[in-house]
Tab-separated table of C-alpha atoms in Angstrom:
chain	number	residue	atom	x	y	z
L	28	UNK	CA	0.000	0.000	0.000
L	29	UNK	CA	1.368	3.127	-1.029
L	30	UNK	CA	0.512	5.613	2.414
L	31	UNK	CA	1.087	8.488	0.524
L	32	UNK	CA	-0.836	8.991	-2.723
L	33	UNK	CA	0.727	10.605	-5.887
L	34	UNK	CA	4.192	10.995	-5.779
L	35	UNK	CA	5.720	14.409	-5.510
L	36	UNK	CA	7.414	15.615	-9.033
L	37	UNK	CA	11.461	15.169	-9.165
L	38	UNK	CA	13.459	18.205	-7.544
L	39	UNK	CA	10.633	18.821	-5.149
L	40	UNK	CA	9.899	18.873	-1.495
L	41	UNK	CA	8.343	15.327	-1.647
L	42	UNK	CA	11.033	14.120	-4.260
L	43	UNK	CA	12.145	10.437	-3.036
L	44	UNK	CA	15.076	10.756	-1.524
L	45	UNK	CA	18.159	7.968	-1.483
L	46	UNK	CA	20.546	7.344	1.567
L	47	UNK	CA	24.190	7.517	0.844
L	48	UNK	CA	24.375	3.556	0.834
L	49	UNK	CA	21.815	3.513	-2.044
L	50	UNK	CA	18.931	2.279	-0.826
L	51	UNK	CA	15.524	4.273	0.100
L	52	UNK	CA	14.825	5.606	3.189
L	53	UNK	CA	12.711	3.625	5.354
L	54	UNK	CA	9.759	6.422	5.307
L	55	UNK	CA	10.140	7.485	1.910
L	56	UNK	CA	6.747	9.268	0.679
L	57	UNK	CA	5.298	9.660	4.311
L	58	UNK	CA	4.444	12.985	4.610
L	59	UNK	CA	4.085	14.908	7.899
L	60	UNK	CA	2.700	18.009	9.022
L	61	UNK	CA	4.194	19.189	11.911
L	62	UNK	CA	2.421	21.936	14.155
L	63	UNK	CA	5.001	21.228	16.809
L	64	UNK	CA	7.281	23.986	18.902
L	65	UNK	CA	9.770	23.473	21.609
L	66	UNK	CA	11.079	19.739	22.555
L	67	UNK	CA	8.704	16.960	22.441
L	68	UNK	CA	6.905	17.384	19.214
L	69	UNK	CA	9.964	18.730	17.174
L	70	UNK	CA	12.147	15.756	18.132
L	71	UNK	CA	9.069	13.382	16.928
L	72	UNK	CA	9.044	15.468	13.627
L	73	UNK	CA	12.718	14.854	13.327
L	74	UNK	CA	12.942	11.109	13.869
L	75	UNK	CA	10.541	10.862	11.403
L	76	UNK	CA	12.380	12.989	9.106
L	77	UNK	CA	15.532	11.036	9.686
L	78	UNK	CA	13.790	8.116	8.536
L	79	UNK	CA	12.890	9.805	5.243
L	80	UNK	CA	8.984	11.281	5.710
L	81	UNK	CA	8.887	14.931	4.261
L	82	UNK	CA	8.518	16.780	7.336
L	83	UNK	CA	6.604	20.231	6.331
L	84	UNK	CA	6.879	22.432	9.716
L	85	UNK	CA	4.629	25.541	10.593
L	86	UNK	CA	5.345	28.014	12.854
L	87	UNK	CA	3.806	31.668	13.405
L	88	UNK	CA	5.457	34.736	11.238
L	89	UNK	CA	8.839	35.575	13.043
L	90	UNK	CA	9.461	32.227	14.261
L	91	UNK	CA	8.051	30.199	17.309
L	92	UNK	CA	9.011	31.116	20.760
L	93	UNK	CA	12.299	29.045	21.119
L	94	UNK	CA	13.849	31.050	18.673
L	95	UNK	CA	14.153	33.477	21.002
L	96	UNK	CA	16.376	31.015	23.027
L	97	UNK	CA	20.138	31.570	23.531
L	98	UNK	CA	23.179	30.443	22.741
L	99	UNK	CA	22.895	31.938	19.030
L	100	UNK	CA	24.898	30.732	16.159
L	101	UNK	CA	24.933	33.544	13.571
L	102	UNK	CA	21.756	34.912	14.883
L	103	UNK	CA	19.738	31.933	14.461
L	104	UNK	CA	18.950	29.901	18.252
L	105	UNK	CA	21.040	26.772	18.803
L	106	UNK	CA	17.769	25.427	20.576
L	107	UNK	CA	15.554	25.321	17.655
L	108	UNK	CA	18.184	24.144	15.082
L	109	UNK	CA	18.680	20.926	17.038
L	110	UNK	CA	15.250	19.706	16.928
L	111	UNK	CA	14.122	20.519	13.612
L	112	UNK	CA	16.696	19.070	11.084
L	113	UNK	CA	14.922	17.356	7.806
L	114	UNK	CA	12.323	19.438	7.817
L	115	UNK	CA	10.730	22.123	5.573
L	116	UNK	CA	9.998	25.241	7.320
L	117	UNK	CA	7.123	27.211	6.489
L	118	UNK	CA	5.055	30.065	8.388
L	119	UNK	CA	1.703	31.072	8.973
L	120	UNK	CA	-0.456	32.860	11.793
L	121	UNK	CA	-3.166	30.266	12.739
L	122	UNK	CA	-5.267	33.465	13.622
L	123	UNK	CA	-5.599	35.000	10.210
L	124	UNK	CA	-8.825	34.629	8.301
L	125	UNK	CA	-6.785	32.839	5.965
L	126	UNK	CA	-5.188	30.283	8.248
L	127	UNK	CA	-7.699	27.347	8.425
L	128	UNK	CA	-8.393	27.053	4.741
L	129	UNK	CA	-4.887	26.880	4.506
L	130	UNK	CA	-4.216	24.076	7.285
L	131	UNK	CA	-7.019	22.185	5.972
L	132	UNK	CA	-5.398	22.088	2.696
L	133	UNK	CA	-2.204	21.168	4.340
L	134	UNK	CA	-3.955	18.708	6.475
L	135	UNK	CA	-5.476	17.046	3.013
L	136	UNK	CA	-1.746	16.439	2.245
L	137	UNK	CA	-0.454	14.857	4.987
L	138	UNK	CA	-0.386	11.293	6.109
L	139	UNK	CA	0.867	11.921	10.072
L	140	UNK	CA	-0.022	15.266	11.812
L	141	UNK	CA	1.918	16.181	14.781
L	142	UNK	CA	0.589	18.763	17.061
L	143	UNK	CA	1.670	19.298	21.117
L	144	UNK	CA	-0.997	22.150	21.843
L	145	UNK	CA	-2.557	22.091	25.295
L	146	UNK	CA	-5.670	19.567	24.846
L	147	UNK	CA	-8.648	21.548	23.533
L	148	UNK	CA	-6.518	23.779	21.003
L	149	UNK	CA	-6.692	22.131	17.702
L	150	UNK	CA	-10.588	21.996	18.392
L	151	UNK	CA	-10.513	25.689	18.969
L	152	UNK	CA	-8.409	26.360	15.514
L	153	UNK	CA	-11.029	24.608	13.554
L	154	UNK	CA	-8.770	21.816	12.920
L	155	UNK	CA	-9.930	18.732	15.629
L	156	UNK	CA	-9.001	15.485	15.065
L	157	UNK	CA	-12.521	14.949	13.339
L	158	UNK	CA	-12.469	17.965	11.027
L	159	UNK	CA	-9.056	16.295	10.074
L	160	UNK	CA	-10.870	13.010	9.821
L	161	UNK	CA	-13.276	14.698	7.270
L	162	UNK	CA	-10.365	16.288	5.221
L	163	UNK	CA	-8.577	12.894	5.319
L	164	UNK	CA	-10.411	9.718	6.736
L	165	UNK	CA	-6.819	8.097	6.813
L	166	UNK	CA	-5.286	11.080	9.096
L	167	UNK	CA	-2.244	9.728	11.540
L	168	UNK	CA	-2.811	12.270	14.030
L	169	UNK	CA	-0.016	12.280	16.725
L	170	UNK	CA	-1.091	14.433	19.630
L	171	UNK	CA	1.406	15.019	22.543
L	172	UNK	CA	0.559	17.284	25.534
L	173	UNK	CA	1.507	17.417	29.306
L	174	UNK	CA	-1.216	15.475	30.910
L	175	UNK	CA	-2.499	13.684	27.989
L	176	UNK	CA	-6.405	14.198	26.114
L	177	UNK	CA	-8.074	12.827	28.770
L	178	UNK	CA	-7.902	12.774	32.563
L	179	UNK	CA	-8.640	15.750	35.760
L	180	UNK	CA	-5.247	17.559	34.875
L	181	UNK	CA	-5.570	17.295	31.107
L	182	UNK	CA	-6.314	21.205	30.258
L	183	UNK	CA	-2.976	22.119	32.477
L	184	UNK	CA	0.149	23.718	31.011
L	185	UNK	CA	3.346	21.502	31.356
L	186	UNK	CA	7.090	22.333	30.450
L	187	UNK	CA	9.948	19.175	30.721
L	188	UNK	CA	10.419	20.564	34.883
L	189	UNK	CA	6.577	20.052	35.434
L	190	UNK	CA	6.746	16.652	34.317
L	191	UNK	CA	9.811	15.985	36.247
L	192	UNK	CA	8.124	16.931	39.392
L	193	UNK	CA	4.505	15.955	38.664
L	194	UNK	CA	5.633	12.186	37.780
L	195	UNK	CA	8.020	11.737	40.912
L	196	UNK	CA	11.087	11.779	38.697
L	197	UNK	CA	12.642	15.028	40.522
L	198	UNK	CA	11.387	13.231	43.992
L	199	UNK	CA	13.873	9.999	43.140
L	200	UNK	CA	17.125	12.349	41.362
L	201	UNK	CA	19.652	13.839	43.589
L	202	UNK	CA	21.493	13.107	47.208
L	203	UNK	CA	19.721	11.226	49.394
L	204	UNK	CA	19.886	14.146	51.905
L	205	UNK	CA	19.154	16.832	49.478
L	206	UNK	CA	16.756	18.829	47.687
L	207	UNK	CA	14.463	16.967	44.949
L	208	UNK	CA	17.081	17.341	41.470
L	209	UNK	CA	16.221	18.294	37.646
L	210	UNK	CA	18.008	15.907	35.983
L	211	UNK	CA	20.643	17.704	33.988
L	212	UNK	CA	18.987	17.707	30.543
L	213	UNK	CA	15.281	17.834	29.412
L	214	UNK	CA	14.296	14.113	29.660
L	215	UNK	CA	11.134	14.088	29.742
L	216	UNK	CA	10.778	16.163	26.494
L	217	UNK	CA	12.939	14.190	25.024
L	218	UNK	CA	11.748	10.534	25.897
L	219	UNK	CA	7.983	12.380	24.815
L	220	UNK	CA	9.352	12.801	21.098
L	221	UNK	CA	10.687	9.295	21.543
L	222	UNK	CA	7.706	7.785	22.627
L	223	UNK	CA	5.167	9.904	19.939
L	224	UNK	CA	7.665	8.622	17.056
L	225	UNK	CA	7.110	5.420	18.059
L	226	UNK	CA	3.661	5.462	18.391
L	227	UNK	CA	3.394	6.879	15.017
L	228	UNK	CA	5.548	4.464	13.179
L	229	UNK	CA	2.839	1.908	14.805
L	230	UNK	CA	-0.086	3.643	13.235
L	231	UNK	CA	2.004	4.182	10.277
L	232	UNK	CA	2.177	0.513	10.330
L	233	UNK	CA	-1.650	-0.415	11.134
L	234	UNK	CA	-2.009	2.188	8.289
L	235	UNK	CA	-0.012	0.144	5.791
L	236	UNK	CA	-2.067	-2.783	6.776
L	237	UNK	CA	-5.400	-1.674	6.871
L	238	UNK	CA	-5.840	1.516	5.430
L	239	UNK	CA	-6.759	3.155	8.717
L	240	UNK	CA	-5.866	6.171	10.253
L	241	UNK	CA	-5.904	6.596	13.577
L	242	UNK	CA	-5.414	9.327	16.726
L	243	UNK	CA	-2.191	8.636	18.919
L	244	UNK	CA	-2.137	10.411	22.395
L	245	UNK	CA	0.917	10.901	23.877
L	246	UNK	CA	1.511	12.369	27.558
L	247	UNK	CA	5.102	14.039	29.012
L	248	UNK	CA	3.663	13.169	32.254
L	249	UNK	CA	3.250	9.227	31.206
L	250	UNK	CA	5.815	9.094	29.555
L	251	UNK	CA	8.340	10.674	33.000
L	252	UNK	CA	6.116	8.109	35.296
L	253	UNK	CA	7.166	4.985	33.000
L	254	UNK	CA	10.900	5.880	33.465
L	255	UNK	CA	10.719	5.046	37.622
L	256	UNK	CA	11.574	1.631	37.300
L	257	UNK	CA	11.922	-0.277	40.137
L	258	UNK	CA	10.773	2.254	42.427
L	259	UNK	CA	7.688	2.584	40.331
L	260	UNK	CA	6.642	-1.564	40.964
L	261	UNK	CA	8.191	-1.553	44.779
L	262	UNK	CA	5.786	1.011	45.354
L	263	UNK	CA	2.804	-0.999	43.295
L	264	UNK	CA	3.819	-4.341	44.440
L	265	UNK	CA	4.732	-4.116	47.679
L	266	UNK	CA	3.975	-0.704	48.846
L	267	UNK	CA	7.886	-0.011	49.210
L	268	UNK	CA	9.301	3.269	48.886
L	269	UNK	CA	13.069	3.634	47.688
L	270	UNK	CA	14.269	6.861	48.457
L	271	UNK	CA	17.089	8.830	46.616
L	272	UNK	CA	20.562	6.999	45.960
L	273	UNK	CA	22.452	10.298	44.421
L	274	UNK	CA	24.759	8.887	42.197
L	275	UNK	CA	24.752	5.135	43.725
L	276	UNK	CA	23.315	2.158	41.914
L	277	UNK	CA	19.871	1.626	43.535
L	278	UNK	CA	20.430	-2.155	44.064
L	279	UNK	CA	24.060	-3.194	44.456
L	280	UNK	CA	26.845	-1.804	45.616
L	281	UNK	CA	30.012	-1.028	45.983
L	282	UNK	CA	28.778	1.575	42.540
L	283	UNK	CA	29.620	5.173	42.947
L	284	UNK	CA	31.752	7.919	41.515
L	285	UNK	CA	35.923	8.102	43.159
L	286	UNK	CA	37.818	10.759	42.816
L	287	UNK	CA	40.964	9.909	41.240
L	288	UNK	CA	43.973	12.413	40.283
L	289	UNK	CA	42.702	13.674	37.182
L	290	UNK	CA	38.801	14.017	38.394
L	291	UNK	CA	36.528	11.232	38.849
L	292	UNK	CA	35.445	7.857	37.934
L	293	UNK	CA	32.284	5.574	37.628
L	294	UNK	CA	32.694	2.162	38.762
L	295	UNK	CA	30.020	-0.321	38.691
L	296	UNK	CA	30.738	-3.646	40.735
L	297	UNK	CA	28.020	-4.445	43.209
L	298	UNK	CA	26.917	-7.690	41.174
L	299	UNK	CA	27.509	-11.515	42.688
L	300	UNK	CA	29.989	-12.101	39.451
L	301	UNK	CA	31.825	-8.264	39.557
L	302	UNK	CA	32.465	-8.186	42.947
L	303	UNK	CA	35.451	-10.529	43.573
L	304	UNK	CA	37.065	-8.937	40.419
L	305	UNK	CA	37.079	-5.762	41.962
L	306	UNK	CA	38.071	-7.329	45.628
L	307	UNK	CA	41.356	-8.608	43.607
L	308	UNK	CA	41.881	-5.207	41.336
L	309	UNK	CA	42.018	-3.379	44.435
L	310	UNK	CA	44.146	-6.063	46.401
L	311	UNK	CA	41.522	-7.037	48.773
L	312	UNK	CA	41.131	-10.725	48.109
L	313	UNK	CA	40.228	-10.914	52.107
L	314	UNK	CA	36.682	-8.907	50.832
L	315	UNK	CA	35.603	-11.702	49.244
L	316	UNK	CA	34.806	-14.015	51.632
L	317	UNK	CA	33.856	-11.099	54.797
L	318	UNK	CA	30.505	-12.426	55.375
L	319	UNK	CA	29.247	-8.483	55.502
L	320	UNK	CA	29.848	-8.615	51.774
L	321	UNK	CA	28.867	-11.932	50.732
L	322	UNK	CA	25.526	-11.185	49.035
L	323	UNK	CA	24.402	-8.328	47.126
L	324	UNK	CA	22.227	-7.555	50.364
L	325	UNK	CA	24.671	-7.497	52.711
L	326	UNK	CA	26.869	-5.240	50.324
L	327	UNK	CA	23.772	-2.738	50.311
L	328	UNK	CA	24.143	-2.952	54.506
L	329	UNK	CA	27.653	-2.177	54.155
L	330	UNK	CA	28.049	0.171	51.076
L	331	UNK	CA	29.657	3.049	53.332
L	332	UNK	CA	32.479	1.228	54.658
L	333	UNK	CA	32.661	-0.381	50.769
L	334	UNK	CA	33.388	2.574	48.768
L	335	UNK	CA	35.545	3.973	51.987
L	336	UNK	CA	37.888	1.169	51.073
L	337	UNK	CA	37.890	1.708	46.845
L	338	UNK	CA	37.439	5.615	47.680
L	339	UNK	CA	41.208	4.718	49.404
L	340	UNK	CA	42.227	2.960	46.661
L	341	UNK	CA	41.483	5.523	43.491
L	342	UNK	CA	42.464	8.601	45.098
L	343	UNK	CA	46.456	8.306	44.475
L	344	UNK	CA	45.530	7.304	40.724
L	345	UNK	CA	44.910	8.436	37.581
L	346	UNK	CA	41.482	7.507	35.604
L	347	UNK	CA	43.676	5.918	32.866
L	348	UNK	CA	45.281	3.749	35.036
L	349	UNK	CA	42.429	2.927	37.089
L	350	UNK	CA	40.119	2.429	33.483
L	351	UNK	CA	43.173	0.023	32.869
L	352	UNK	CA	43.071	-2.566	35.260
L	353	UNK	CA	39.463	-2.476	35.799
L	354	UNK	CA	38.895	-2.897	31.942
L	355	UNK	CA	41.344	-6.312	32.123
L	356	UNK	CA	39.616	-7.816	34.883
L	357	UNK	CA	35.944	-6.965	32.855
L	358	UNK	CA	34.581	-4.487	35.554
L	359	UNK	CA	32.285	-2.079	33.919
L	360	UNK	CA	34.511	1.798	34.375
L	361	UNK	CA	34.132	5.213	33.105
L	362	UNK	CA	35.898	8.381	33.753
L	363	UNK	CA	33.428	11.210	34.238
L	364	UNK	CA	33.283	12.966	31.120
L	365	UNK	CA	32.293	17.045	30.327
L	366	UNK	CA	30.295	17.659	27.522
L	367	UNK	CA	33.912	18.786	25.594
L	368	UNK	CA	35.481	15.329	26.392
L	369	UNK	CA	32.359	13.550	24.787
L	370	UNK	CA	32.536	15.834	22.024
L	371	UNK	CA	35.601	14.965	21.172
L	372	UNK	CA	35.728	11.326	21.906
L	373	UNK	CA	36.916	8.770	19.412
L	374	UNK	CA	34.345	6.541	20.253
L	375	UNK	CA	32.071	9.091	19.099
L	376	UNK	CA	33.550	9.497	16.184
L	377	UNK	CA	33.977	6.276	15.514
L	378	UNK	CA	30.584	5.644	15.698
L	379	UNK	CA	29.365	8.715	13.051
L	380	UNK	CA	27.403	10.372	16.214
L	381	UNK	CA	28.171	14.048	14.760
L	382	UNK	CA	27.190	15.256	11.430
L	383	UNK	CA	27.909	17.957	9.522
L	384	UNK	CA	25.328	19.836	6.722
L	385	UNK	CA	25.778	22.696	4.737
L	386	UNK	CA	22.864	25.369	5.181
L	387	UNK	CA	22.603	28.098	2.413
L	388	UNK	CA	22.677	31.026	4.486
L	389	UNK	CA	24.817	29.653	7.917
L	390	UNK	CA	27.613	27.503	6.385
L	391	UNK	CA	28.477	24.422	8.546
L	392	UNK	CA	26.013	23.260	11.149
L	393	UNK	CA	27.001	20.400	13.254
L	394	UNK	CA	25.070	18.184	15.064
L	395	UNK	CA	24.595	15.102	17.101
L	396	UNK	CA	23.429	12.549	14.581
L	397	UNK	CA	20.654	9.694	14.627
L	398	UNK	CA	21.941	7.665	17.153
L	399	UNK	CA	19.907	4.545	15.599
L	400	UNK	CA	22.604	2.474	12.642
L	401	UNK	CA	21.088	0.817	9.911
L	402	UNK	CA	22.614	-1.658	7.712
L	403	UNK	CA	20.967	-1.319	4.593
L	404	UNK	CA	18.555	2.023	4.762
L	405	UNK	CA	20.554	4.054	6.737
L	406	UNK	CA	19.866	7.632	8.124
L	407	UNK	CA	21.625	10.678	7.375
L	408	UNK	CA	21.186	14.843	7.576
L	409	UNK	CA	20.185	15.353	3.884
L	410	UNK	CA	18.698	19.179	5.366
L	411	UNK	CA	19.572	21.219	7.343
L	412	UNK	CA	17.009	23.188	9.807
L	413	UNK	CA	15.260	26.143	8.652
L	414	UNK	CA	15.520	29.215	9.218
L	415	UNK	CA	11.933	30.945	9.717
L	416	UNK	CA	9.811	30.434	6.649
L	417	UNK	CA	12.434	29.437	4.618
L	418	UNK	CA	11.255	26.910	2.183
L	419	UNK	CA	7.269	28.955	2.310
L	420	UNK	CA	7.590	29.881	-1.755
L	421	UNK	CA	8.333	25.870	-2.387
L	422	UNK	CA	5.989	24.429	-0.170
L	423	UNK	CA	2.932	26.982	-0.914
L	424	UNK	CA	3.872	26.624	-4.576
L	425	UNK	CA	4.150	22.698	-4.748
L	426	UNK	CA	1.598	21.622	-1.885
L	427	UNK	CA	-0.996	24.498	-2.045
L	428	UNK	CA	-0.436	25.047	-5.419
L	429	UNK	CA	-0.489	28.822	-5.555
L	430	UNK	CA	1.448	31.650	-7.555
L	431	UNK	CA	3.868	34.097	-6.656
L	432	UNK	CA	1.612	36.987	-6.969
L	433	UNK	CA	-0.693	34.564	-3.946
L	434	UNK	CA	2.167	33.679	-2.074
L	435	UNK	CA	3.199	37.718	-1.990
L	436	UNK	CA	-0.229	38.499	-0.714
L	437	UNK	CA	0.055	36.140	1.416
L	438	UNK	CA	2.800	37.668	3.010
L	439	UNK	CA	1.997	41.469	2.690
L	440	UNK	CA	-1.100	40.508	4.417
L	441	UNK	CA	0.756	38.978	7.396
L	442	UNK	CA	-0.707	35.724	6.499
L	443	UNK	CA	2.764	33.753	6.385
């Protein structure tokens, strides 16, 4: 089944496009509307444009709020470039009179609409999931919000911190004798995206199968309570609650950062098997068979007095050496890394995670690349991210089919 209808002409926004290894990319023809801003419904968009769809993205005249975000890289916000790669950019102000016969034509196009507007929104704008059932019975419509489209707190405003608090994720990060931590990135946006992608590559799939659209509700607040783990089930199982561990494994130990003479180290040895390595690494054979460390249990009784003893240990060495021996005997090590070691690891290298693309106006972007490797479709930065309404005269042109003198009005009349 072909999900996307009649096949864009050569040279234009919906042109097929090939990976470098020759083959087609996996979402080839899947075309997606995205009515996305910030985090969680950009990165969706993305994935989904790293896989091939042609990703058409709207935002209001001047650019959506996060363009407004520092750091700045020739003017243009850091923070929106890195969620909006393979995608067309395009503007118009949903409040015009003009808008909604626009968006409906747009809507007519698509195969997946993403949208993260508080629940209620779309239905407002004229464009609710059963107007865009009407326009298209086959509509993918991926909604992501805070709270999710149904539920007591559905109608509240959420940001990556609310759902951090709100799902008990802050309540289990930081020291056990602290304050309640954000973690140091936005998670919660970003397992969101994660988490609407997948969803829609599922209805994408029931699509394929059966010809059927269908509306996929996504939640930032569901989506932060699924990442609790076992604290989540203690709590639902056995009515167990498993306070903070700060930067100790929450089930074995000795695991913990040492300082060493060039900064710190992760070591991770609490397990039955990992556990007499380390005892001989550190020269401490006699560990082994202490009763007060014989079972992952006991170890958790006596963690203190544990990483005292491989605190003692690391501190007159360097994280080289340390990563040495530790790596020989199999014991799972890392130093601790800044963001500008990362960036300039080999590993990473090695493993393609930072691309390069040419945009017309900017020169070299860099970025982190798809972090998923495919042997025989694989995904690549074919364009880079827009800059506001740069591709409007293709996409109004091609998809909407209108002149230049329209597309000028358009824009003299603050339309786009």
């Amino acid at each position: 089944m072909d999900i996307s209808g009649v096949r864009a002409a050569p040279g234009s926004v919906g042109e097929v496009s090939m990976t470098e290894g020759g083959g087609a990319r996996p979402l080839q023809g899947v075309r997606v509307l995205d009515l996305s801003r910030f985090i969680a419904g950009p990165i969706c968009g993305q994935i989904l444009g790293d896989f091939g769809a042609e990703v058409v993205k709207v935002e209001r005249p001047g650019g959506e709020d996060s363009r407004h975000h520092a750091p700045y890289f020739k003017g243009e916000s850091l923070f929106t470039m890195l969620y909006n790669r393979n995608k067309y950019g395009i503007t118009l102000d949903t409040r015009h009179p003009r808008a909604l016969s626009i968006l409906e034509k747009l809507i007519g196009w698509a195969d997946v609409v993403i949208e993260n507007y508080r629940p209620g929104t779309i239905e407002q704008m004229g464009i609710g999931y059963q107007r865009m059932r009407e326009l298209r019975p086959d509509i993918i419509l991926v909604s992501i919000s805070g709270f999710g489209q149904t539920g007591p707190d559905s109608r509240r405003a959420l940001f990556d911190a609310i759902a951090q608090a709100s799902s008990g994720l802050m309540s289990i990060t930081g020291d056990p004798d602290g304050a309640p931590t954000l973690t140091g990135t936005y998670v919660s946006d970003y397992v969101t995206g994660y988490q609407g992608a997948m969803g829609a590559f599922g209805a994408i799939m029931h699509k394929w199968r059966t010809g059927e659209g269908q509306m996929v509700d996504v939640a930032s607040l569901d989506s932060s309570f699924a990442l609790l783990g076992t604290r989540l089930i203690a709590q639902l199982m056995l009515g167990k609650a498993m306070p903070r561990s700060g930067s100790r494994d929450l089930l074995t130990a000795p695991v913990n950062v040492y300082s060493c003479l060039d900064g710190s180290i992760y070591i991770q040895a609490g397990t039955q098997s990992l556990f007499p390595k380390l005892c001989r690494v550190i020269r401490r054979p006699d560990l082994i068979d202490d009763q007060r460390y014989a079972s992952v249990d006991a170890r958790m009784l006596h963690q203190a007095e544990l990483e005292a003893i491989v605190a003692e240990w690391s501190a007159g060495q360097t994280a080289f050496d340390i990563a040495r021996q530790l790596d020989d005997a199999g014991i799972p090590n890392a130093k601790v890394a800044t963001v500008a070691d990362v960036a300039a690891s080999p590993q990473i290298r090695a493993r393609g995670m930072i691309t390069e693309i040419e945009h017309a106006s900017l020169g070299t972007l860099r970025f982190p690349a798809s972090p998923i490797k495919m042997e025989r479709s694989p995904l690549d930065t074919y364009k880079a991210p827009p800059t506001v309404g740069e591709d409007n005269n293709e996409v109004y042109s091609r998809i909407l089919g209108m002149s230049g003198e329209e597309i000028a009005e358009l824009r003299s009349s603050g339309a786009i």
